[in-house]
Amino acid sequence: MMIAAIIIGVVQVVLLAQAVRNRKLFALLRHVEQRSAGASISVCLPMRDEEANAERILASITSELDCIAEVIVLDDGSTDRTPEILRAFQVRYPGRVRIVNGKTKPSDWRAKVWAMQQLCEVATGDTLVFIDADVHLAPGALDSVLGAARQEESDFFSIFPRQITTRSTDLLVDHLFTTLLHLLPMQFVSEAAYPSAVAGCGQLQVITRSALSRIGGYASLRESLHDGLHSARLVKRSGDRVGFAYGADLVSCEMYPSFREAWRGFTRNAFQASVNAPALVLTSAIMLGAFVAGPLLLLCGSPAAIIALSPTVVLYLHYVFIARTFDLRPDFVLRLPLSVVLSTAVQWWSFIKDKLGIRTTWRGRAA
């Protein structure tokens, strides 16, 4: 037990040091009043059965038409009121809002990247902004995103939205910040020597057409279920610059309304977040050891083990600051061990499903 306590304590110190650094490096999206020149910017939205979100997101985007050239929506075979809502905006903003009817998905493409490919083919802008329909944009958010991307001189720039969750969905959704802050060396993201050190979120992403061309377009991502992360990785490997920020009060998202939907959603694509099986084993051992085994050994270990595991207290205290910075529920810290266990189970179940060839359906078809 003593050896295990020492190992876990050392791991906790390393994770804590990285998290403290990352909390400072993770930029917060700030509101700007600059009104970006929009002649070469196309906003692209893939939609399928989004009647609950379509009007809200389009109203937000069209309120900033002076900083973009066009809004293109791909209606991907919707069976609800989505087409009716889209047509209303097309009539209201003729020539500025365009609707594209989705084509049949090839068997070797994933659904979202196929939609993104179709949008890319008809967009006229030199810069493409892809936004998921469930994203919430505060007034001026789009201009702020474009300004931040330009300030960072990024060829690919993505926003990690503030996540709107319940006390059950946050157990899976907010694990994103646990892994991102403790496992990603953000200090290497801007350095070309570390091509795998990237972060990317598909919910809101900005990419230049030239960078997209250099990575081979979305055909190079046809099997991706993590288009934001994989786009960032390919863009950086091609020699271009990537950047990201936290959406704070300007960009938010409610991914899943219930724990069941969150479980289904994450098991659909969590396996692709790990590079390979050894990496999944390593990250699982690190997270379970530091955030679950550490506290348990601290509670019932010997005096020497308790001393070795003293970093556990500091690790959890620092998570209080993480929760404040990234708008997590204050009591999430108390449920953090459960979050780590459940999220690890999601990753492994997703990995097993992939190896067994079980393809998840999403909104009535294979994802």
CSV table of C-alpha atoms in Angstrom, one decimal:
chain,number,residue,atom,x,y,z
A,1,MET,CA,0.0,0.0,0.0
A,2,MET,CA,2.8,2.4,0.8
A,3,ILE,CA,4.4,2.0,-2.6
A,4,ALA,CA,1.0,2.6,-4.3
A,5,ALA,CA,0.5,5.7,-2.1
A,6,ILE,CA,3.9,7.2,-3.1
A,7,ILE,CA,3.3,6.6,-6.8
A,8,ILE,CA,-0.2,8.1,-6.6
A,9,GLY,CA,1.1,11.1,-4.6
A,10,VAL,CA,3.8,11.8,-7.2
A,11,VAL,CA,1.2,11.5,-10.0
A,12,GLN,CA,-1.1,14.0,-8.1
A,13,VAL,CA,1.8,16.5,-7.8
A,14,VAL,CA,2.4,16.3,-11.6
A,15,LEU,CA,-1.3,16.7,-12.4
A,16,LEU,CA,-1.7,19.6,-10.0
A,17,ALA,CA,1.2,21.4,-11.4
A,18,GLN,CA,-0.1,21.0,-14.9
A,19,ALA,CA,-3.7,22.0,-13.9
A,20,VAL,CA,-2.4,25.2,-12.2
A,21,ARG,CA,-0.5,26.1,-15.3
A,22,ASN,CA,-3.4,25.3,-17.7
A,23,ARG,CA,-5.9,27.3,-15.7
A,24,LYS,CA,-3.7,30.4,-16.5
A,25,LEU,CA,-3.1,29.4,-20.1
A,26,PHE,CA,-6.7,28.6,-21.0
A,27,ALA,CA,-7.8,31.9,-22.5
A,28,LEU,CA,-11.3,33.3,-21.7
A,29,LEU,CA,-13.2,34.7,-24.7
A,30,ARG,CA,-13.7,38.4,-24.2
A,31,HIS,CA,-16.4,40.6,-25.7
A,32,VAL,CA,-15.0,43.0,-28.3
A,33,GLU,CA,-16.6,45.9,-30.2
A,34,GLN,CA,-14.7,45.8,-33.4
A,35,ARG,CA,-17.2,44.6,-36.1
A,36,SER,CA,-15.0,42.3,-38.2
A,37,ALA,CA,-15.0,42.9,-41.9
A,38,GLY,CA,-17.2,40.0,-43.1
A,39,ALA,CA,-16.6,39.9,-46.9
A,40,SER,CA,-14.8,36.6,-46.8
A,41,ILE,CA,-16.5,34.8,-43.8
A,42,SER,CA,-19.1,32.1,-44.2
A,43,VAL,CA,-21.0,30.7,-41.2
A,44,CYS,CA,-22.0,27.1,-41.8
A,45,LEU,CA,-24.5,25.2,-39.7
A,46,PRO,CA,-25.3,21.4,-40.2
A,47,MET,CA,-28.8,20.6,-39.0
A,48,ARG,CA,-30.9,17.5,-38.6
A,49,ASP,CA,-34.2,17.7,-36.7
A,50,GLU,CA,-33.2,20.9,-34.9
A,51,GLU,CA,-36.6,22.5,-34.5
A,52,ALA,CA,-35.8,23.2,-30.8
A,53,ASN,CA,-32.7,25.1,-31.6
A,54,ALA,CA,-32.9,26.4,-35.2
A,55,GLU,CA,-34.7,29.7,-34.6
A,56,ARG,CA,-32.6,30.7,-31.6
A,57,ILE,CA,-29.2,30.0,-33.2
A,58,LEU,CA,-30.2,31.6,-36.5
A,59,ALA,CA,-31.6,34.7,-34.8
A,60,SER,CA,-28.2,35.1,-32.9
A,61,ILE,CA,-26.2,34.7,-36.1
A,62,THR,CA,-28.3,37.0,-38.3
A,63,SER,CA,-28.1,39.7,-35.6
A,64,GLU,CA,-24.4,39.9,-36.6
A,65,LEU,CA,-24.7,39.9,-40.4
A,66,ASP,CA,-22.5,43.0,-40.7
A,67,CYS,CA,-19.5,41.0,-39.7
A,68,ILE,CA,-20.0,38.0,-42.0
A,69,ALA,CA,-20.7,37.4,-45.7
A,70,GLU,CA,-23.3,34.6,-45.6
A,71,VAL,CA,-25.0,32.0,-43.4
A,72,ILE,CA,-25.4,28.5,-45.0
A,73,VAL,CA,-27.5,25.9,-43.4
A,74,LEU,CA,-27.4,22.2,-44.5
A,75,ASP,CA,-30.8,20.6,-43.8
A,76,ASP,CA,-29.7,17.0,-43.4
A,77,GLY,CA,-33.0,15.2,-44.0
A,78,SER,CA,-34.9,16.7,-41.2
A,79,THR,CA,-38.4,15.3,-40.5
A,80,ASP,CA,-39.6,17.9,-38.0
A,81,ARG,CA,-40.2,21.6,-38.4
A,82,THR,CA,-36.6,22.5,-39.1
A,83,PRO,CA,-37.1,23.1,-42.9
A,84,GLU,CA,-40.1,25.4,-42.2
A,85,ILE,CA,-38.0,27.5,-39.7
A,86,LEU,CA,-35.0,27.7,-42.2
A,87,ARG,CA,-37.3,28.9,-45.0
A,88,ALA,CA,-38.6,31.7,-42.9
A,89,PHE,CA,-35.1,33.0,-42.3
A,90,GLN,CA,-34.2,32.6,-45.9
A,91,VAL,CA,-37.2,34.8,-46.9
A,92,ARG,CA,-36.4,37.3,-44.1
A,93,TYR,CA,-32.7,37.6,-45.2
A,94,PRO,CA,-32.7,37.0,-49.0
A,95,GLY,CA,-29.2,36.4,-50.4
A,96,ARG,CA,-27.7,36.2,-46.9
A,97,VAL,CA,-29.2,33.0,-45.5
A,98,ARG,CA,-28.9,30.0,-47.9
A,99,ILE,CA,-30.3,26.5,-47.4
A,100,VAL,CA,-28.6,23.4,-48.8
A,101,ASN,CA,-30.4,20.1,-48.9
A,102,GLY,CA,-28.1,17.3,-47.7
A,103,LYS,CA,-27.1,14.5,-50.1
A,104,THR,CA,-27.1,10.8,-49.2
A,105,LYS,CA,-24.2,10.0,-47.0
A,106,PRO,CA,-21.5,7.7,-48.4
A,107,SER,CA,-20.9,4.6,-46.3
A,108,ASP,CA,-17.3,5.5,-45.6
A,109,TRP,CA,-18.1,9.0,-44.1
A,110,ARG,CA,-19.3,9.9,-40.7
A,111,ALA,CA,-22.5,12.0,-40.7
A,112,LYS,CA,-21.3,15.3,-39.4
A,113,VAL,CA,-18.1,15.6,-41.4
A,114,TRP,CA,-20.1,14.7,-44.5
A,115,ALA,CA,-22.4,17.6,-43.7
A,116,MET,CA,-19.4,19.9,-43.2
A,117,GLN,CA,-17.9,18.7,-46.5
A,118,GLN,CA,-21.1,19.7,-48.3
A,119,LEU,CA,-21.2,23.1,-46.6
A,120,CYS,CA,-17.6,23.7,-47.5
A,121,GLU,CA,-18.3,23.0,-51.2
A,122,VAL,CA,-20.9,25.7,-51.5
A,123,ALA,CA,-19.5,28.3,-49.1
A,124,THR,CA,-17.8,31.3,-50.8
A,125,GLY,CA,-15.8,32.6,-47.8
A,126,ASP,CA,-12.1,32.4,-47.3
A,127,THR,CA,-12.8,31.7,-43.6
A,128,LEU,CA,-15.4,29.1,-42.5
A,129,VAL,CA,-17.1,29.1,-39.2
A,130,PHE,CA,-18.9,25.9,-38.2
A,131,ILE,CA,-21.4,26.1,-35.4
A,132,ASP,CA,-23.5,23.3,-33.9
A,133,ALA,CA,-27.2,24.1,-33.6
A,134,ASP,CA,-27.3,23.6,-29.8
A,135,VAL,CA,-24.8,26.3,-29.2
A,136,HIS,CA,-26.0,29.5,-27.5
A,137,LEU,CA,-24.5,32.8,-28.7
A,138,ALA,CA,-24.7,36.0,-26.6
A,139,PRO,CA,-24.9,39.3,-28.4
A,140,GLY,CA,-21.6,40.0,-30.1
A,141,ALA,CA,-20.3,36.5,-29.5
A,142,LEU,CA,-19.6,35.8,-33.2
A,143,ASP,CA,-17.6,39.0,-33.7
A,144,SER,CA,-15.7,38.2,-30.5
A,145,VAL,CA,-14.8,34.7,-31.7
A,146,LEU,CA,-13.6,36.1,-35.1
A,147,GLY,CA,-11.6,38.8,-33.4
A,148,ALA,CA,-9.9,36.3,-31.0
A,149,ALA,CA,-9.0,34.0,-33.9
A,150,ARG,CA,-7.5,36.9,-35.8
A,151,GLN,CA,-5.6,38.2,-32.7
A,152,GLU,CA,-4.2,34.7,-32.2
A,153,GLU,CA,-3.3,34.5,-35.9
A,154,SER,CA,-4.8,31.0,-35.9
A,155,ASP,CA,-5.6,29.0,-39.0
A,156,PHE,CA,-7.8,26.9,-36.8
A,157,PHE,CA,-9.5,28.3,-33.8
A,158,SER,CA,-12.2,26.7,-31.6
A,159,ILE,CA,-14.3,27.6,-28.6
A,160,PHE,CA,-15.0,25.3,-25.7
A,161,PRO,CA,-18.5,26.6,-24.7
A,162,ARG,CA,-19.7,27.0,-21.1
A,163,GLN,CA,-21.6,23.8,-20.7
A,164,ILE,CA,-25.2,24.0,-19.6
A,165,THR,CA,-25.8,20.9,-17.5
A,166,THR,CA,-28.0,19.3,-14.8
A,167,ARG,CA,-26.7,17.6,-11.7
A,168,SER,CA,-26.6,14.3,-13.5
A,169,THR,CA,-25.4,15.3,-17.0
A,170,ASP,CA,-22.5,17.2,-15.5
A,171,LEU,CA,-21.0,14.0,-14.3
A,172,LEU,CA,-20.1,13.2,-17.9
A,173,VAL,CA,-20.0,16.5,-19.6
A,174,ASP,CA,-17.8,18.4,-17.2
A,175,HIS,CA,-15.3,15.6,-17.2
A,176,LEU,CA,-14.0,17.4,-20.3
A,177,PHE,CA,-12.4,20.1,-18.1
A,178,THR,CA,-10.9,17.4,-15.8
A,179,THR,CA,-9.0,15.8,-18.6
A,180,LEU,CA,-8.3,18.9,-20.5
A,181,LEU,CA,-6.8,20.8,-17.6
A,182,HIS,CA,-4.9,17.9,-16.0
A,183,LEU,CA,-3.6,15.9,-19.0
A,184,LEU,CA,-3.0,18.4,-21.8
A,185,PRO,CA,0.3,20.2,-21.7
A,186,MET,CA,-1.1,23.5,-23.0
A,187,GLN,CA,2.3,25.1,-23.0
A,188,PHE,CA,3.2,23.0,-26.0
A,189,VAL,CA,0.0,23.8,-28.1
A,190,SER,CA,1.6,26.7,-29.9
A,191,GLU,CA,4.9,24.9,-30.5
A,192,ALA,CA,5.3,23.1,-33.8
A,193,ALA,CA,7.6,20.5,-32.2
A,194,TYR,CA,4.7,18.9,-30.4
A,195,PRO,CA,2.1,18.2,-33.2
A,196,SER,CA,-0.1,16.0,-30.9
A,197,ALA,CA,-0.4,18.7,-28.2
A,198,VAL,CA,-3.6,20.3,-29.4
A,199,ALA,CA,-7.1,21.0,-28.2
A,200,GLY,CA,-10.1,21.4,-30.4
A,201,CYS,CA,-13.9,21.5,-30.0
A,202,GLY,CA,-16.3,20.8,-32.8
A,203,GLN,CA,-19.2,22.9,-31.3
A,204,LEU,CA,-17.8,26.1,-32.6
A,205,GLN,CA,-14.7,26.1,-34.9
A,206,VAL,CA,-13.1,28.6,-37.3
A,207,ILE,CA,-10.8,27.4,-40.1
A,208,THR,CA,-9.3,29.2,-43.0
A,209,ARG,CA,-9.9,27.7,-46.4
A,210,SER,CA,-6.2,27.6,-47.2
A,211,ALA,CA,-5.5,25.5,-44.0
A,212,LEU,CA,-8.4,23.2,-44.9
A,213,SER,CA,-7.0,22.7,-48.3
A,214,ARG,CA,-3.5,21.9,-46.9
A,215,ILE,CA,-5.0,19.0,-44.8
A,216,GLY,CA,-6.9,17.6,-47.7
A,217,GLY,CA,-10.3,18.9,-46.9
A,218,TYR,CA,-12.8,17.1,-44.8
A,219,ALA,CA,-12.1,13.9,-46.8
A,220,SER,CA,-9.1,13.5,-44.5
A,221,LEU,CA,-11.6,13.4,-41.6
A,222,ARG,CA,-14.2,11.2,-43.1
A,223,GLU,CA,-14.0,8.7,-40.3
A,224,SER,CA,-13.8,11.3,-37.5
A,225,LEU,CA,-16.4,11.6,-34.7
A,226,HIS,CA,-14.3,14.3,-33.1
A,227,ASP,CA,-14.0,16.7,-36.0
A,228,GLY,CA,-12.8,19.6,-33.8
A,229,LEU,CA,-10.0,17.7,-32.2
A,230,HIS,CA,-8.9,15.9,-35.3
A,231,SER,CA,-9.1,19.1,-37.4
A,232,ALA,CA,-6.8,20.9,-34.9
A,233,ARG,CA,-4.3,18.0,-35.0
A,234,LEU,CA,-4.1,17.8,-38.8
A,235,VAL,CA,-3.9,21.6,-39.1
A,236,LYS,CA,-1.0,21.8,-36.6
A,237,ARG,CA,0.8,18.8,-38.3
A,238,SER,CA,0.6,20.7,-41.6
A,239,GLY,CA,2.5,23.6,-40.1
A,240,ASP,CA,-0.3,26.0,-39.4
A,241,ARG,CA,-1.3,27.6,-36.1
A,242,VAL,CA,-4.1,26.4,-33.9
A,243,GLY,CA,-5.8,28.3,-31.0
A,244,PHE,CA,-8.7,27.9,-28.6
A,245,ALA,CA,-10.5,29.7,-25.8
A,246,TYR,CA,-13.2,29.1,-23.2
A,247,GLY,CA,-16.6,30.6,-24.2
A,248,ALA,CA,-17.2,32.1,-20.7
A,249,ASP,CA,-20.4,34.3,-20.8
A,250,LEU,CA,-20.4,34.6,-24.6
A,251,VAL,CA,-20.7,31.0,-25.9
A,252,SER,CA,-22.6,28.2,-24.1
A,253,CYS,CA,-24.1,24.9,-25.1
A,254,GLU,CA,-26.5,22.3,-23.7
A,255,MET,CA,-25.3,19.1,-25.3
A,256,TYR,CA,-27.7,16.7,-23.5
A,257,PRO,CA,-30.9,17.1,-21.6
A,258,SER,CA,-30.6,13.9,-19.5
A,259,PHE,CA,-28.0,11.5,-18.2
A,260,ARG,CA,-29.2,8.8,-20.6
A,261,GLU,CA,-28.7,11.0,-23.6
A,262,ALA,CA,-25.3,12.0,-22.3
A,263,TRP,CA,-24.3,8.4,-21.9
A,264,ARG,CA,-25.5,7.5,-25.4
A,265,GLY,CA,-23.8,10.6,-26.9
A,266,PHE,CA,-20.4,10.0,-25.3
A,267,THR,CA,-20.3,6.3,-25.9
A,268,ARG,CA,-20.8,7.2,-29.6
A,269,ASN,CA,-17.4,8.9,-30.0
A,270,ALA,CA,-15.4,8.8,-26.8
A,271,PHE,CA,-13.1,6.1,-28.1
A,272,GLN,CA,-11.7,8.4,-30.7
A,273,ALA,CA,-10.4,10.9,-28.1
A,274,SER,CA,-7.7,8.4,-27.2
A,275,VAL,CA,-4.9,7.8,-29.7
A,276,ASN,CA,-4.7,4.1,-29.0
A,277,ALA,CA,-5.5,1.3,-26.5
A,278,PRO,CA,-2.2,1.8,-24.5
A,279,ALA,CA,-2.9,5.5,-24.2
A,280,LEU,CA,-6.4,4.7,-22.9
A,281,VAL,CA,-5.0,2.3,-20.3
A,282,LEU,CA,-2.5,4.9,-19.2
A,283,THR,CA,-4.9,7.8,-18.9
A,284,SER,CA,-7.5,5.6,-17.1
A,285,ALA,CA,-4.9,4.5,-14.6
A,286,ILE,CA,-3.7,8.1,-14.0
A,287,MET,CA,-7.2,9.6,-13.5
A,288,LEU,CA,-8.6,6.7,-11.4
A,289,GLY,CA,-5.4,6.6,-9.3
A,290,ALA,CA,-5.3,10.3,-8.7
A,291,PHE,CA,-8.9,11.2,-8.2
A,292,VAL,CA,-10.4,7.9,-6.9
A,293,ALA,CA,-7.8,5.6,-5.4
A,294,GLY,CA,-5.9,8.5,-3.8
A,295,PRO,CA,-8.9,9.8,-1.7
A,296,LEU,CA,-9.8,6.3,-0.7
A,297,LEU,CA,-6.3,5.4,0.5
A,298,LEU,CA,-6.1,8.8,2.3
A,299,LEU,CA,-9.2,7.9,4.3
A,300,CYS,CA,-8.2,4.4,5.3
A,301,GLY,CA,-4.4,4.3,4.9
A,302,SER,CA,-1.6,4.2,7.4
A,303,PRO,CA,-0.1,7.4,8.8
A,304,ALA,CA,2.9,7.1,6.3
A,305,ALA,CA,0.4,6.6,3.4
A,306,ILE,CA,-1.6,9.6,4.5
A,307,ILE,CA,1.6,11.8,4.4
A,308,ALA,CA,2.5,10.4,0.9
A,309,LEU,CA,-1.1,11.2,-0.3
A,310,SER,CA,-1.2,14.7,1.1
A,311,PRO,CA,-1.3,16.1,-2.5
A,312,THR,CA,-4.8,14.7,-2.7
A,313,VAL,CA,-6.1,17.6,-0.5
A,314,VAL,CA,-4.4,20.2,-2.6
A,315,LEU,CA,-5.5,18.6,-5.8
A,316,TYR,CA,-9.2,18.8,-4.7
A,317,LEU,CA,-8.8,22.3,-3.3
A,318,HIS,CA,-7.5,23.5,-6.6
A,319,TYR,CA,-10.5,22.0,-8.3
A,320,VAL,CA,-12.6,24.5,-6.4
A,321,PHE,CA,-10.8,27.2,-8.4
A,322,ILE,CA,-11.3,25.2,-11.6
A,323,ALA,CA,-15.1,25.0,-10.9
A,324,ARG,CA,-15.3,28.8,-10.4
A,325,THR,CA,-13.2,29.6,-13.5
A,326,PHE,CA,-15.2,27.3,-15.8
A,327,ASP,CA,-18.6,27.8,-14.3
A,328,LEU,CA,-19.1,24.3,-12.9
A,329,ARG,CA,-21.5,23.6,-10.1
A,330,PRO,CA,-19.8,24.1,-6.7
A,331,ASP,CA,-20.8,20.7,-5.5
A,332,PHE,CA,-19.2,19.0,-8.6
A,333,VAL,CA,-16.0,18.8,-6.6
A,334,LEU,CA,-17.7,16.5,-4.1
A,335,ARG,CA,-18.9,14.3,-7.0
A,336,LEU,CA,-15.6,14.4,-8.9
A,337,PRO,CA,-14.6,10.8,-8.0
A,338,LEU,CA,-18.0,9.5,-9.4
A,339,SER,CA,-17.5,11.6,-12.5
A,340,VAL,CA,-14.1,10.1,-13.1
A,341,VAL,CA,-15.4,6.6,-12.7
A,342,LEU,CA,-18.4,7.1,-14.9
A,343,SER,CA,-16.4,8.9,-17.6
A,344,THR,CA,-13.7,6.1,-17.6
A,345,ALA,CA,-16.5,3.6,-18.0
A,346,VAL,CA,-17.9,5.6,-21.0
A,347,GLN,CA,-14.4,5.6,-22.7
A,348,TRP,CA,-13.9,1.9,-22.2
A,349,TRP,CA,-17.5,1.0,-23.3
A,350,SER,CA,-17.1,3.2,-26.4
A,351,PHE,CA,-13.7,1.5,-27.2
A,352,ILE,CA,-15.2,-2.0,-26.8
A,353,LYS,CA,-18.1,-1.1,-29.0
A,354,ASP,CA,-15.8,0.2,-31.7
A,355,LYS,CA,-13.6,-3.0,-31.6
A,356,LEU,CA,-16.7,-5.1,-31.8
A,357,GLY,CA,-17.9,-3.1,-34.8
A,358,ILE,CA,-21.0,-1.8,-33.1
A,359,ARG,CA,-22.0,1.4,-34.9
A,360,THR,CA,-24.1,3.8,-32.8
A,361,THR,CA,-27.2,5.3,-34.3
A,362,TRP,CA,-27.8,9.0,-33.9
A,363,ARG,CA,-31.1,10.6,-34.8
A,364,GLY,CA,-32.3,7.7,-36.7
A,365,ARG,CA,-29.2,6.7,-38.6
A,366,ALA,CA,-25.7,5.4,-38.2
A,367,ALA,CA,-23.4,8.2,-36.9
